[in-house]
PDB file of C-alpha atoms in Angstrom:
ATOM      1  CA  UNK G   1     166.523 118.411  87.307  1.00 46.00           C
ATOM      2  CA  UNK G   2     162.956 117.218  87.804  1.00 48.00           C
ATOM      3  CA  UNK G   3     161.716 117.250  91.372  1.00 51.00           C
ATOM      4  CA  UNK G   4     160.974 113.513  91.332  1.00 50.00           C
ATOM      5  CA  UNK G   5     164.476 112.702  90.108  1.00 46.00           C
ATOM      6  CA  UNK G   6     166.119 115.017  92.661  1.00 49.00           C
ATOM      7  CA  UNK G   7     164.279 113.235  95.455  1.00 55.00           C
ATOM      8  CA  UNK G   8     165.262 109.836  94.076  1.00 52.00           C
ATOM      9  CA  UNK G   9     169.036 109.992  94.526  1.00 54.00           C
ATOM     10  CA  UNK G  10     169.074 110.468  98.329  1.00 58.00           C
ATOM     11  CA  UNK G  11     166.858 107.393  98.601  1.00 58.00           C
ATOM     12  CA  UNK G  12     169.215 105.430  96.349  1.00 53.00           C
ATOM     13  CA  UNK G  13     172.187 106.425  98.501  1.00 58.00           C
ATOM     14  CA  UNK G  14     170.310 105.455 101.649  1.00 64.00           C
ATOM     15  CA  UNK G  15     169.389 102.117 100.100  1.00 59.00           C
ATOM     16  CA  UNK G  16     173.056 101.431  99.244  1.00 57.00           C
ATOM     17  CA  UNK G  17     174.064 102.312 102.799  1.00 62.00           C
ATOM     18  CA  UNK G  18     171.461  99.960 104.255  1.00 59.00           C
ATOM     19  CA  UNK G  19     172.622  97.135 102.020  1.00 56.00           C
ATOM     20  CA  UNK G  20     176.270  97.667 103.011  1.00 57.00           C
ATOM     21  CA  UNK G  21     175.304  97.552 106.676  1.00 59.00           C
ATOM     22  CA  UNK G  22     172.931  94.595 106.364  1.00 53.00           C
ATOM     23  CA  UNK G  23     174.114  91.195 107.657  1.00 51.00           C
ATOM     24  CA  UNK G  24     175.580  89.138 104.840  1.00 50.00           C
ATOM     25  CA  UNK G  25     174.980  85.426 104.241  1.00 44.00           C
ATOM     26  CA  UNK G  26     177.755  83.007 105.232  1.00 46.00           C
ATOM     27  CA  UNK G  27     180.705  83.030 102.838  1.00 44.00           C
ATOM     28  CA  UNK G  28     180.146  79.406 101.868  1.00 40.00           C
ATOM     29  CA  UNK G  29     176.776  80.408 100.391  1.00 38.00           C
ATOM     30  CA  UNK G  30     178.374  83.115  98.269  1.00 38.00           C
ATOM     31  CA  UNK G  31     181.340  81.155  97.016  1.00 39.00           C
ATOM     32  CA  UNK G  32     180.044  80.207  93.595  1.00 38.00           C
ATOM     33  CA  UNK G  33     181.420  81.926  90.546  1.00 34.00           C
ATOM     34  CA  UNK G  34     179.316  84.540  88.815  1.00 37.00           C
ATOM     35  CA  UNK G  35     178.191  83.599  85.303  1.00 38.00           C
ATOM     36  CA  UNK G  36     177.268  85.792  82.355  1.00 36.00           C
ATOM     37  CA  UNK G  37     173.794  85.241  80.939  1.00 39.00           C
ATOM     38  CA  UNK G  38     172.907  85.543  77.241  1.00 38.00           C
ATOM     39  CA  UNK G  39     171.539  89.040  77.718  1.00 41.00           C
ATOM     40  CA  UNK G  40     174.820  90.245  79.177  1.00 38.00           C
ATOM     41  CA  UNK G  41     173.748  90.371  82.823  1.00 40.00           C
ATOM     42  CA  UNK G  42     175.916  88.985  85.586  1.00 40.00           C
ATOM     43  CA  UNK G  43     173.952  86.271  87.347  1.00 40.00           C
ATOM     44  CA  UNK G  44     175.106  84.773  90.613  1.00 40.00           C
ATOM     45  CA  UNK G  45     174.543  81.039  90.970  1.00 40.00           C
ATOM     46  CA  UNK G  46     173.699  81.495  94.631  1.00 37.00           C
ATOM     47  CA  UNK G  47     169.956  81.786  95.287  1.00 38.00           C
ATOM     48  CA  UNK G  48     170.489  84.064  98.281  1.00 36.00           C
ATOM     49  CA  UNK G  49     170.947  86.730  95.625  1.00 33.00           C
ATOM     50  CA  UNK G  50     167.379  86.622  94.438  1.00 37.00           C
ATOM     51  CA  UNK G  51     167.730  88.541  91.195  1.00 43.00           C
ATOM     52  CA  UNK G  52     170.380  89.200  88.502  1.00 45.00           C
ATOM     53  CA  UNK G  53     172.914  91.970  88.933  1.00 47.00           C
ATOM     54  CA  UNK G  54     171.813  94.344  86.158  1.00 49.00           C
ATOM     55  CA  UNK G  55     174.012  96.015  83.598  1.00 58.00           C
ATOM     56  CA  UNK G  56     174.642  99.740  83.949  1.00 59.00           C
ATOM     57  CA  UNK G  57     172.104 100.454  81.185  1.00 79.00           C
ATOM     58  CA  UNK G  58     169.455  98.446  82.994  1.00 81.00           C
ATOM     59  CA  UNK G  59     170.190 100.345  86.196  1.00 83.00           C
ATOM     60  CA  UNK G  60     169.712 103.655  84.441  1.00 87.00           C
ATOM     61  CA  UNK G  61     166.437 102.428  82.956  1.00 88.00           C
ATOM     62  CA  UNK G  62     165.222 101.347  86.383  1.00 86.00           C
ATOM     63  CA  UNK G  63     166.160 104.746  87.843  1.00 90.00           C
ATOM     64  CA  UNK G  64     164.166 106.469  85.104  1.00 91.00           C
ATOM     65  CA  UNK G  65     161.189 104.185  85.643  1.00 94.00           C
ATOM     66  CA  UNK G  66     161.315 104.806  89.382  1.00 93.00           C
ATOM     67  CA  UNK G  67     161.456 108.553  88.741  1.00 94.00           C
ATOM     68  CA  UNK G  68     158.261 108.238  86.670  1.00 95.00           C
ATOM     69  CA  UNK G  69     156.500 105.850  89.038  1.00 96.00           C
ATOM     70  CA  UNK G  70     153.519 108.129  89.576  1.00 96.00           C
ATOM     71  CA  UNK G  71     152.684 107.817  85.875  1.00 97.00           C
ATOM     72  CA  UNK G  72     152.770 104.014  85.976  1.00 98.00           C
ATOM     73  CA  UNK G  73     150.110 101.402  86.671  1.00 97.00           C
ATOM     74  CA  UNK G  74     149.726  98.772  89.306  1.00 98.00           C
ATOM     75  CA  UNK G  75     148.805  95.266  88.076  1.00 99.00           C
ATOM     76  CA  UNK G  76     145.198  94.286  87.472  1.00 99.00           C
ATOM     77  CA  UNK G  77     145.995  90.637  88.115  1.00 99.00           C
ATOM     78  CA  UNK G  78     148.875  88.453  89.257  1.00 99.00           C
ATOM     79  CA  UNK G  79     149.848  84.835  88.646  1.00 99.00           C
ATOM     80  CA  UNK G  80     150.923  83.815  92.144  1.00 99.00           C
ATOM     81  CA  UNK G  81     151.672  80.073  91.954  1.00 96.00           C
ATOM     82  CA  UNK G  82     152.612  77.409  91.977  1.00 98.00           C
ATOM     83  CA  UNK G  83     156.252  76.941  91.058  1.00 96.00           C
ATOM     84  CA  UNK G  84     156.654  74.226  88.376  1.00 95.00           C
ATOM     85  CA  UNK G  85     152.909  74.399  87.772  1.00 96.00           C
ATOM     86  CA  UNK G  86     152.877  75.986  84.304  1.00 97.00           C
ATOM     87  CA  UNK G  87     153.177  79.659  85.233  1.00 97.00           C
ATOM     88  CA  UNK G  88     155.854  80.383  82.613  1.00 96.00           C
ATOM     89  CA  UNK G  89     153.691  78.993  79.817  1.00 97.00           C
ATOM     90  CA  UNK G  90     150.583  80.841  80.992  1.00 98.00           C
ATOM     91  CA  UNK G  91     152.538  84.086  81.259  1.00 98.00           C
ATOM     92  CA  UNK G  92     153.892  83.587  77.738  1.00 97.00           C
ATOM     93  CA  UNK G  93     150.431  82.999  76.274  1.00 98.00           C
ATOM     94  CA  UNK G  94     148.919  86.024  78.013  1.00 98.00           C
ATOM     95  CA  UNK G  95     151.652  88.370  76.803  1.00 97.00           C
ATOM     96  CA  UNK G  96     150.581  87.614  73.233  1.00 97.00           C
ATOM     97  CA  UNK G  97     147.204  89.298  73.750  1.00 97.00           C
ATOM     98  CA  UNK G  98     147.169  92.893  72.520  1.00 95.00           C
ATOM     99  CA  UNK G  99     145.157  94.049  75.527  1.00 97.00           C
ATOM    100  CA  UNK G 100     147.461  92.545  78.140  1.00 98.00           C
ATOM    101  CA  UNK G 101     150.656  94.406  79.020  1.00 98.00           C
ATOM    102  CA  UNK G 102     153.015  92.553  81.371  1.00 98.00           C
ATOM    103  CA  UNK G 103     155.592  93.912  83.789  1.00 97.00           C
ATOM    104  CA  UNK G 104     158.979  94.408  82.158  1.00 94.00           C
ATOM    105  CA  UNK G 105     160.212  91.181  83.787  1.00 94.00           C
ATOM    106  CA  UNK G 106     158.116  88.067  84.350  1.00 94.00           C
ATOM    107  CA  UNK G 107     158.864  87.572  88.044  1.00 96.00           C
ATOM    108  CA  UNK G 108     159.040  90.866  89.910  1.00 97.00           C
ATOM    109  CA  UNK G 109     159.312  89.218  93.358  1.00 96.00           C
ATOM    110  CA  UNK G 110     158.207  92.403  95.085  1.00 96.00           C
ATOM    111  CA  UNK G 111     155.926  90.882  97.718  1.00 97.00           C
ATOM    112  CA  UNK G 112     157.841  87.701  98.568  1.00 94.00           C
ATOM    113  CA  UNK G 113     160.853  88.970 100.496  1.00 86.00           C
ATOM    114  CA  UNK G 114     161.704  88.221 104.089  1.00 82.00           C
ATOM    115  CA  UNK G 115     162.238  90.498 107.031  1.00 77.00           C
ATOM    116  CA  UNK G 116     166.043  90.760 106.794  1.00 71.00           C
ATOM    117  CA  UNK G 117     167.316  94.244 105.937  1.00 64.00           C
ATOM    118  CA  UNK G 118     168.622  94.506 102.397  1.00 70.00           C
ATOM    119  CA  UNK G 119     166.866  91.381 101.104  1.00 77.00           C
ATOM    120  CA  UNK G 120     163.320  92.615 100.683  1.00 89.00           C
ATOM    121  CA  UNK G 121     162.068  94.586  97.675  1.00 91.00           C
ATOM    122  CA  UNK G 122     158.864  95.408  99.541  1.00 94.00           C
ATOM    123  CA  UNK G 123     160.875  97.602 101.909  1.00 91.00           C
ATOM    124  CA  UNK G 124     161.839  99.781  98.929  1.00 91.00           C
ATOM    125  CA  UNK G 125     158.237 100.879  98.587  1.00 94.00           C
ATOM    126  CA  UNK G 126     155.599 101.423  95.926  1.00 96.00           C
ATOM    127  CA  UNK G 127     157.820 103.486  93.562  1.00 95.00           C
ATOM    128  CA  UNK G 128     159.985 100.427  92.917  1.00 94.00           C
ATOM    129  CA  UNK G 129     157.005  98.165  92.224  1.00 97.00           C
ATOM    130  CA  UNK G 130     155.331 100.606  89.860  1.00 97.00           C
ATOM    131  CA  UNK G 131     158.623 101.020  87.990  1.00 96.00           C
ATOM    132  CA  UNK G 132     158.163  97.530  86.529  1.00 96.00           C
ATOM    133  CA  UNK G 133     154.821  98.369  84.901  1.00 97.00           C
ATOM    134  CA  UNK G 134     153.768 100.350  81.805  1.00 97.00           C
ATOM    135  CA  UNK G 135     152.875 104.021  81.757  1.00 96.00           C
ATOM    136  CA  UNK G 136     149.208 104.800  82.261  1.00 97.00           C
ATOM    137  CA  UNK G 137     149.026 106.525  78.893  1.00 96.00           C
ATOM    138  CA  UNK G 138     150.237 103.377  77.125  1.00 95.00           C
ATOM    139  CA  UNK G 139     147.738 101.232  79.018  1.00 96.00           C
ATOM    140  CA  UNK G 140     144.902 103.649  78.240  1.00 96.00           C
ATOM    141  CA  UNK G 141     145.862 103.809  74.567  1.00 95.00           C
ATOM    142  CA  UNK G 142     145.619 100.022  74.279  1.00 94.00           C
ATOM    143  CA  UNK G 143     142.593  99.704  76.608  1.00 96.00           C
ATOM    144  CA  UNK G 144     144.780  97.139  78.307  1.00 97.00           C
ATOM    145  CA  UNK G 145     145.266  95.374  81.617  1.00 98.00           C
ATOM    146  CA  UNK G 146     148.635  94.863  83.300  1.00 98.00           C
ATOM    147  CA  UNK G 147     149.947  91.820  85.137  1.00 98.00           C
ATOM    148  CA  UNK G 148     152.952  89.954  86.456  1.00 98.00           C
ATOM    149  CA  UNK G 149     153.775  86.365  87.431  1.00 98.00           C
ATOM    150  CA  UNK G 150     155.786  85.544  90.556  1.00 98.00           C
ATOM    151  CA  UNK G 151     155.008  81.952  91.588  1.00 97.00           C
ATOM    152  CA  UNK G 152     156.616  82.394  95.007  1.00 96.00           C
ATOM    153  CA  UNK G 153     153.849  84.762  96.124  1.00 98.00           C
ATOM    154  CA  UNK G 154     151.512  81.926  97.046  1.00 98.00           C
ATOM    155  CA  UNK G 155     154.245  80.152  99.005  1.00 97.00           C
ATOM    156  CA  UNK G 156     155.404  83.196 100.985  1.00 95.00           C
ATOM    157  CA  UNK G 157     153.335  83.793 104.167  1.00 93.00           C
ATOM    158  CA  UNK G 158     154.014  87.542 104.013  1.00 94.00           C
ATOM    159  CA  UNK G 159     152.943  88.036 100.393  1.00 97.00           C
ATOM    160  CA  UNK G 160     149.112  87.832 100.620  1.00 98.00           C
ATOM    161  CA  UNK G 161     148.869  90.580 103.230  1.00 97.00           C
ATOM    162  CA  UNK G 162     151.327  92.740 101.336  1.00 97.00           C
ATOM    163  CA  UNK G 163     149.406  92.302  98.093  1.00 98.00           C
ATOM    164  CA  UNK G 164     146.146  93.167  99.828  1.00 98.00           C
ATOM    165  CA  UNK G 165     147.766  96.335 101.149  1.00 98.00           C
ATOM    166  CA  UNK G 166     148.991  97.628  97.778  1.00 98.00           C
ATOM    167  CA  UNK G 167     146.731  95.969  95.171  1.00 99.00           C
ATOM    168  CA  UNK G 168     143.530  95.053  97.076  1.00 98.00           C
ATOM    169  CA  UNK G 169     141.401  95.017  93.911  1.00 98.00           C
ATOM    170  CA  UNK G 170     143.730  92.769  91.926  1.00 99.00           C
ATOM    171  CA  UNK G 171     142.694  89.302  90.804  1.00 99.00           C
ATOM    172  CA  UNK G 172     144.919  86.315  91.526  1.00 99.00           C
ATOM    173  CA  UNK G 173     145.548  83.226  89.410  1.00 99.00           C
ATOM    174  CA  UNK G 174     146.808  79.977  90.934  1.00 99.00           C
ATOM    175  CA  UNK G 175     147.865  76.823  89.093  1.00 98.00           C
ATOM    176  CA  UNK G 176     148.046  73.674  91.203  1.00 98.00           C
ATOM    177  CA  UNK G 177     150.048  70.719  89.944  1.00 97.00           C
ATOM    178  CA  UNK G 178     150.006  67.196  91.357  1.00 97.00           C
ATOM    179  CA  UNK G 179     152.243  67.849  94.395  1.00 98.00           C
ATOM    180  CA  UNK G 180     154.074  64.550  93.939  1.00 97.00           C
ATOM    181  CA  UNK G 181     155.060  65.383  90.362  1.00 96.00           C
ATOM    182  CA  UNK G 182     155.733  68.997  91.335  1.00 97.00           C
ATOM    183  CA  UNK G 183     158.152  67.996  94.097  1.00 97.00           C
ATOM    184  CA  UNK G 184     160.068  65.630  91.807  1.00 97.00           C
ATOM    185  CA  UNK G 185     160.244  68.229  89.034  1.00 95.00           C
ATOM    186  CA  UNK G 186     161.410  70.810  91.583  1.00 97.00           C
ATOM    187  CA  UNK G 187     164.185  68.520  92.841  1.00 97.00           C
ATOM    188  CA  UNK G 188     165.627  67.820  89.400  1.00 96.00           C
ATOM    189  CA  UNK G 189     165.363  71.529  88.531  1.00 95.00           C
ATOM    190  CA  UNK G 190     167.583  72.341  91.515  1.00 96.00           C
ATOM    191  CA  UNK G 191     170.019  69.581  90.560  1.00 96.00           C
ATOM    192  CA  UNK G 192     170.339  71.018  87.041  1.00 93.00           C
ATOM    193  CA  UNK G 193     170.970  74.475  88.515  1.00 93.00           C
ATOM    194  CA  UNK G 194     173.696  73.134  90.804  1.00 95.00           C
ATOM    195  CA  UNK G 195     171.760  73.997  93.946  1.00 96.00           C
ATOM    196  CA  UNK G 196     171.123  70.462  95.190  1.00 96.00           C
ATOM    197  CA  UNK G 197     173.769  67.797  95.710  1.00 95.00           C
ATOM    198  CA  UNK G 198     171.909  65.267  97.857  1.00 97.00           C
ATOM    199  CA  UNK G 199     170.218  62.170  96.388  1.00 97.00           C
ATOM    200  CA  UNK G 200     166.488  62.740  96.107  1.00 97.00           C
ATOM    201  CA  UNK G 201     165.417  60.663  99.121  1.00 98.00           C
ATOM    202  CA  UNK G 202     168.104  62.262 101.291  1.00 98.00           C
ATOM    203  CA  UNK G 203     166.960  65.706 100.153  1.00 98.00           C
ATOM    204  CA  UNK G 204     163.349  64.930 101.048  1.00 98.00           C
ATOM    205  CA  UNK G 205     164.324  63.672 104.496  1.00 97.00           C
ATOM    206  CA  UNK G 206     166.556  66.721 105.073  1.00 96.00           C
ATOM    207  CA  UNK G 207     163.922  69.268 104.052  1.00 96.00           C
ATOM    208  CA  UNK G 208     162.357  70.000 107.433  1.00 94.00           C
ATOM    209  CA  UNK G 209     165.716  70.589 109.095  1.00 93.00           C
ATOM    210  CA  UNK G 210     166.802  72.808 106.215  1.00 92.00           C
ATOM    211  CA  UNK G 211     163.675  74.955 106.452  1.00 93.00           C
ATOM    212  CA  UNK G 212     163.603  75.322 110.230  1.00 90.00           C
ATOM    213  CA  UNK G 213     166.153  78.151 110.398  1.00 77.00           C
ATOM    214  CA  UNK G 214     164.456  80.125 107.629  1.00 77.00           C
ATOM    215  CA  UNK G 215     161.005  79.737 109.183  1.00 81.00           C
ATOM    216  CA  UNK G 216     162.278  80.758 112.625  1.00 82.00           C
ATOM    217  CA  UNK G 217     163.640  84.083 111.342  1.00 78.00           C
ATOM    218  CA  UNK G 218     161.023  84.787 108.634  1.00 77.00           C
ATOM    219  CA  UNK G 219     163.919  84.948 106.186  1.00 82.00           C
ATOM    220  CA  UNK G 220     162.028  83.890 103.088  1.00 89.00           C
ATOM    221  CA  UNK G 221     164.983  84.734 100.855  1.00 87.00           C
ATOM    222  CA  UNK G 222     167.038  81.982 102.461  1.00 89.00           C
ATOM    223  CA  UNK G 223     168.187  79.633  99.705  1.00 89.00           C
ATOM    224  CA  UNK G 224     166.853  76.625 101.576  1.00 91.00           C
ATOM    225  CA  UNK G 225     163.349  78.126 101.741  1.00 93.00           C
ATOM    226  CA  UNK G 226     163.399  79.113  98.074  1.00 93.00           C
ATOM    227  CA  UNK G 227     165.108  76.113  96.518  1.00 95.00           C
ATOM    228  CA  UNK G 228     164.771  73.089  98.790  1.00 95.00           C
ATOM    229  CA  UNK G 229     161.112  73.259  99.840  1.00 98.00           C
ATOM    230  CA  UNK G 230     160.039  70.230  97.826  1.00 98.00           C
ATOM    231  CA  UNK G 231     157.251  68.992 100.104  1.00 98.00           C
ATOM    232  CA  UNK G 232     156.387  72.274 101.798  1.00 98.00           C
ATOM    233  CA  UNK G 233     155.417  73.932  98.512  1.00 98.00           C
ATOM    234  CA  UNK G 234     152.943  71.146  97.772  1.00 98.00           C
ATOM    235  CA  UNK G 235     150.846  71.741 100.883  1.00 98.00           C
ATOM    236  CA  UNK G 236     148.431  73.862  98.924  1.00 98.00           C
ATOM    237  CA  UNK G 237     145.558  74.150 101.389  1.00 98.00           C
ATOM    238  CA  UNK G 238     147.536  76.111 103.972  1.00 97.00           C
ATOM    239  CA  UNK G 239     148.812  78.472 101.272  1.00 98.00           C
ATOM    240  CA  UNK G 240     145.338  79.056  99.831  1.00 98.00           C
ATOM    241  CA  UNK G 241     143.911  79.683 103.287  1.00 98.00           C
ATOM    242  CA  UNK G 242     146.491  82.439 103.668  1.00 97.00           C
ATOM    243  CA  UNK G 243     145.396  83.929 100.328  1.00 98.00           C
ATOM    244  CA  UNK G 244     141.707  83.701 101.211  1.00 98.00           C
ATOM    245  CA  UNK G 245     142.369  85.540 104.475  1.00 98.00           C
ATOM    246  CA  UNK G 246     143.410  88.583 102.435  1.00 98.00           C
ATOM    247  CA  UNK G 247     141.400  88.225  99.207  1.00 98.00           C
ATOM    248  CA  UNK G 248     137.797  87.227  98.622  1.00 98.00           C
ATOM    249  CA  UNK G 249     137.573  83.818  96.967  1.00 98.00           C
ATOM    250  CA  UNK G 250     135.771  85.342  94.000  1.00 98.00           C
ATOM    251  CA  UNK G 251     139.009  87.165  93.157  1.00 98.00           C
ATOM    252  CA  UNK G 252     141.111  83.983  93.103  1.00 99.00           C
ATOM    253  CA  UNK G 253     141.027  81.604  90.122  1.00 99.00           C
ATOM    254  CA  UNK G 254     142.376  78.137  90.960  1.00 98.00           C
ATOM    255  CA  UNK G 255     143.380  76.030  87.953  1.00 98.00           C
ATOM    256  CA  UNK G 256     144.289  72.348  87.813  1.00 97.00           C
ATOM    257  CA  UNK G 257     147.674  72.300  86.066  1.00 97.00           C
ATOM    258  CA  UNK G 258     146.777  68.933  84.536  1.00 96.00           C
ATOM    259  CA  UNK G 259     143.888  70.621  82.705  1.00 96.00           C
ATOM    260  CA  UNK G 260     146.211  73.400  81.558  1.00 97.00           C
ATOM    261  CA  UNK G 261     148.828  70.958  80.267  1.00 96.00           C
ATOM    262  CA  UNK G 262     146.265  68.838  78.408  1.00 96.00           C
ATOM    263  CA  UNK G 263     144.129  71.661  76.955  1.00 97.00           C
ATOM    264  CA  UNK G 264     145.956  74.999  77.263  1.00 97.00           C
ATOM    265  CA  UNK G 265     143.648  76.774  74.822  1.00 96.00           C
ATOM    266  CA  UNK G 266     140.530  76.073  76.854  1.00 97.00           C
ATOM    267  CA  UNK G 267     142.177  77.097  80.127  1.00 98.00           C
ATOM    268  CA  UNK G 268     143.587  80.234  78.505  1.00 98.00           C
ATOM    269  CA  UNK G 269     140.063  81.237  77.486  1.00 97.00           C
ATOM    270  CA  UNK G 270     138.948  80.631  81.073  1.00 98.00           C
ATOM    271  CA  UNK G 271     141.710  82.919  82.352  1.00 98.00           C
ATOM    272  CA  UNK G 272     140.867  85.669  79.859  1.00 98.00           C
ATOM    273  CA  UNK G 273     137.223  85.520  80.884  1.00 98.00           C
ATOM    274  CA  UNK G 274     138.236  85.717  84.557  1.00 99.00           C
ATOM    275  CA  UNK G 275     140.350  88.855  84.102  1.00 99.00           C
ATOM    276  CA  UNK G 276     137.779  90.460  81.803  1.00 98.00           C
ATOM    277  CA  UNK G 277     139.412  90.356  78.380  1.00 97.00           C
ATOM    278  CA  UNK G 278     137.644  89.177  75.229  1.00 93.00           C
ATOM    279  CA  UNK G 279     139.101  85.928  73.906  1.00 90.00           C
ATOM    280  CA  UNK G 280     137.252  86.119  70.568  1.00 88.00           C
ATOM    281  CA  UNK G 281     139.657  85.908  67.650  1.00 86.00           C
ATOM    282  CA  UNK G 282     142.709  85.522  69.880  1.00 92.00           C
ATOM    283  CA  UNK G 283     145.011  82.688  68.866  1.00 92.00           C
ATOM    284  CA  UNK G 284     148.152  82.292  70.941  1.00 94.00           C
ATOM    285  CA  UNK G 285     151.234  80.256  70.151  1.00 94.00           C
ATOM    286  CA  UNK G 286     150.693  77.518  72.727  1.00 96.00           C
ATOM    287  CA  UNK G 287     154.233  76.186  72.746  1.00 93.00           C
ATOM    288  CA  UNK G 288     155.141  75.139  76.328  1.00 92.00           C
ATOM    289  CA  UNK G 289     157.673  77.355  78.097  1.00 90.00           C
ATOM    290  CA  UNK G 290     160.113  76.393  80.829  1.00 79.00           C
ATOM    291  CA  UNK G 291     159.718  72.645  80.336  1.00 77.00           C
ATOM    292  CA  UNK G 292     162.885  70.608  80.880  1.00 70.00           C
ATOM    293  CA  UNK G 293     163.984  68.573  77.866  1.00 59.00           C
ATOM    294  CA  UNK G 294     165.855  65.985  79.945  1.00 56.00           C
ATOM    295  CA  UNK G 295     163.223  64.833  82.413  1.00 68.00           C
ATOM    296  CA  UNK G 296     164.322  62.111  84.793  1.00 76.00           C
ATOM    297  CA  UNK G 297     162.278  59.463  86.545  1.00 84.00           C
ATOM    298  CA  UNK G 298     162.342  59.053  90.314  1.00 94.00           C
ATOM    299  CA  UNK G 299     162.558  55.684  92.096  1.00 94.00           C
ATOM    300  CA  UNK G 300     159.353  54.022  93.258  1.00 96.00           C
ATOM    301  CA  UNK G 301     160.262  54.688  96.895  1.00 97.00           C
ATOM    302  CA  UNK G 302     160.163  58.429  96.183  1.00 98.00           C
ATOM    303  CA  UNK G 303     156.623  58.197  94.815  1.00 96.00           C
ATOM    304  CA  UNK G 304     155.569  56.121  97.821  1.00 97.00           C
ATOM    305  CA  UNK G 305     157.108  58.600 100.265  1.00 98.00           C
ATOM    306  CA  UNK G 306     155.544  61.640  98.599  1.00 98.00           C
ATOM    307  CA  UNK G 307     152.147  60.009  98.126  1.00 96.00           C
ATOM    308  CA  UNK G 308     151.979  59.348 101.855  1.00 97.00           C
ATOM    309  CA  UNK G 309     153.312  62.821 102.698  1.00 98.00           C
ATOM    310  CA  UNK G 310     150.588  64.509 100.658  1.00 97.00           C
ATOM    311  CA  UNK G 311     147.645  62.280 101.596  1.00 96.00           C
ATOM    312  CA  UNK G 312     146.396  64.530 104.416  1.00 96.00           C
ATOM    313  CA  UNK G 313     147.259  67.885 102.753  1.00 97.00           C
ATOM    314  CA  UNK G 314     145.436  66.781  99.592  1.00 96.00           C
ATOM    315  CA  UNK G 315     142.320  65.939 101.580  1.00 95.00           C
ATOM    316  CA  UNK G 316     142.509  69.360 103.243  1.00 96.00           C
ATOM    317  CA  UNK G 317     142.679  70.914  99.768  1.00 97.00           C
ATOM    318  CA  UNK G 318     139.635  68.995  98.544  1.00 95.00           C
ATOM    319  CA  UNK G 319     137.695  70.027 101.656  1.00 96.00           C
ATOM    320  CA  UNK G 320     138.755  73.663 101.337  1.00 97.00           C
ATOM    321  CA  UNK G 321     137.794  74.064  97.685  1.00 96.00           C
ATOM    322  CA  UNK G 322     134.990  71.484  97.592  1.00 94.00           C
ATOM    323  CA  UNK G 323     136.531  70.359  94.351  1.00 91.00           C
ATOM    324  CA  UNK G 324     138.054  67.211  92.928  1.00 87.00           C
ATOM    325  CA  UNK G 325     141.361  67.561  91.090  1.00 90.00           C
ATOM    326  CA  UNK G 326     142.388  65.004  88.482  1.00 85.00           C
ATOM    327  CA  UNK G 327     145.452  63.961  90.459  1.00 86.00           C
ATOM    328  CA  UNK G 328     143.373  63.387  93.601  1.00 82.00           C
ATOM    329  CA  UNK G 329     141.539  60.567  91.828  1.00 70.00           C
ATOM    330  CA  UNK G 330     144.690  58.643  91.002  1.00 60.00           C
TER     331      UNK G 330
END
């Protein structure tokens, strides 16, 4: 047995032990029935379980990739936010370029865990993160760059420092959507997923109380922090300040999602230029990805509430970036 593989199994056993001993979420949060996705994976409906339970074959593949982690790359750039801002579409377009090789899943969620034992991929170390990326020889053969897209990275206070520790030379891409529209889209997304049962105004009023417990314990895998942070996620200035504390601004590309939605080809060229890949001759299929087909309108009182809630944060954003976004002029 290879030395790397022989060293892997004790760590796997230790990881299982730590997970068995870790505090579990309340039973009422784990009560929902497990569903089977199209690819055959068992997916829990509860967001406290942050990723699908893989099939046995997928587990074996991950073990092999972890055993070969030293031969694998770290990402050259990351799409770090924002949720519901167009990250799925941008990721899809970039994967079509022959010189861009993505992680083997879109959202790795390595840097955005909390501090609770058993709920944080970052605690599993660099071998796990590298296991999601291509082999160096494949990257060299294609003269390619590697990347991933986890839109929670920007929202997680721990993620910027963690990224700076492991991938200090990486470039970061941020899409910022009108926070009013983002919050409404986020709410209806959670309703469709069965993770929100309050009317929209009640959910907005309940948000701060819901988030207090998660913030107090730094448990950023708490389902309330992940799924019910409708207003909090739209306070972009405080999130960008956290990024800029760990990465030079020249390494962070901030995109107005409205520009991306209206002219994806132009913005895609801007992104390719930023990461250092030639856009000449590249024509991507610009079909939107992850866009709900049954969009619902919110009552006028919701727009009024959110517009007032974001008035000060939006001004802080404009001051921070010295830039005028299309949705700030409305």
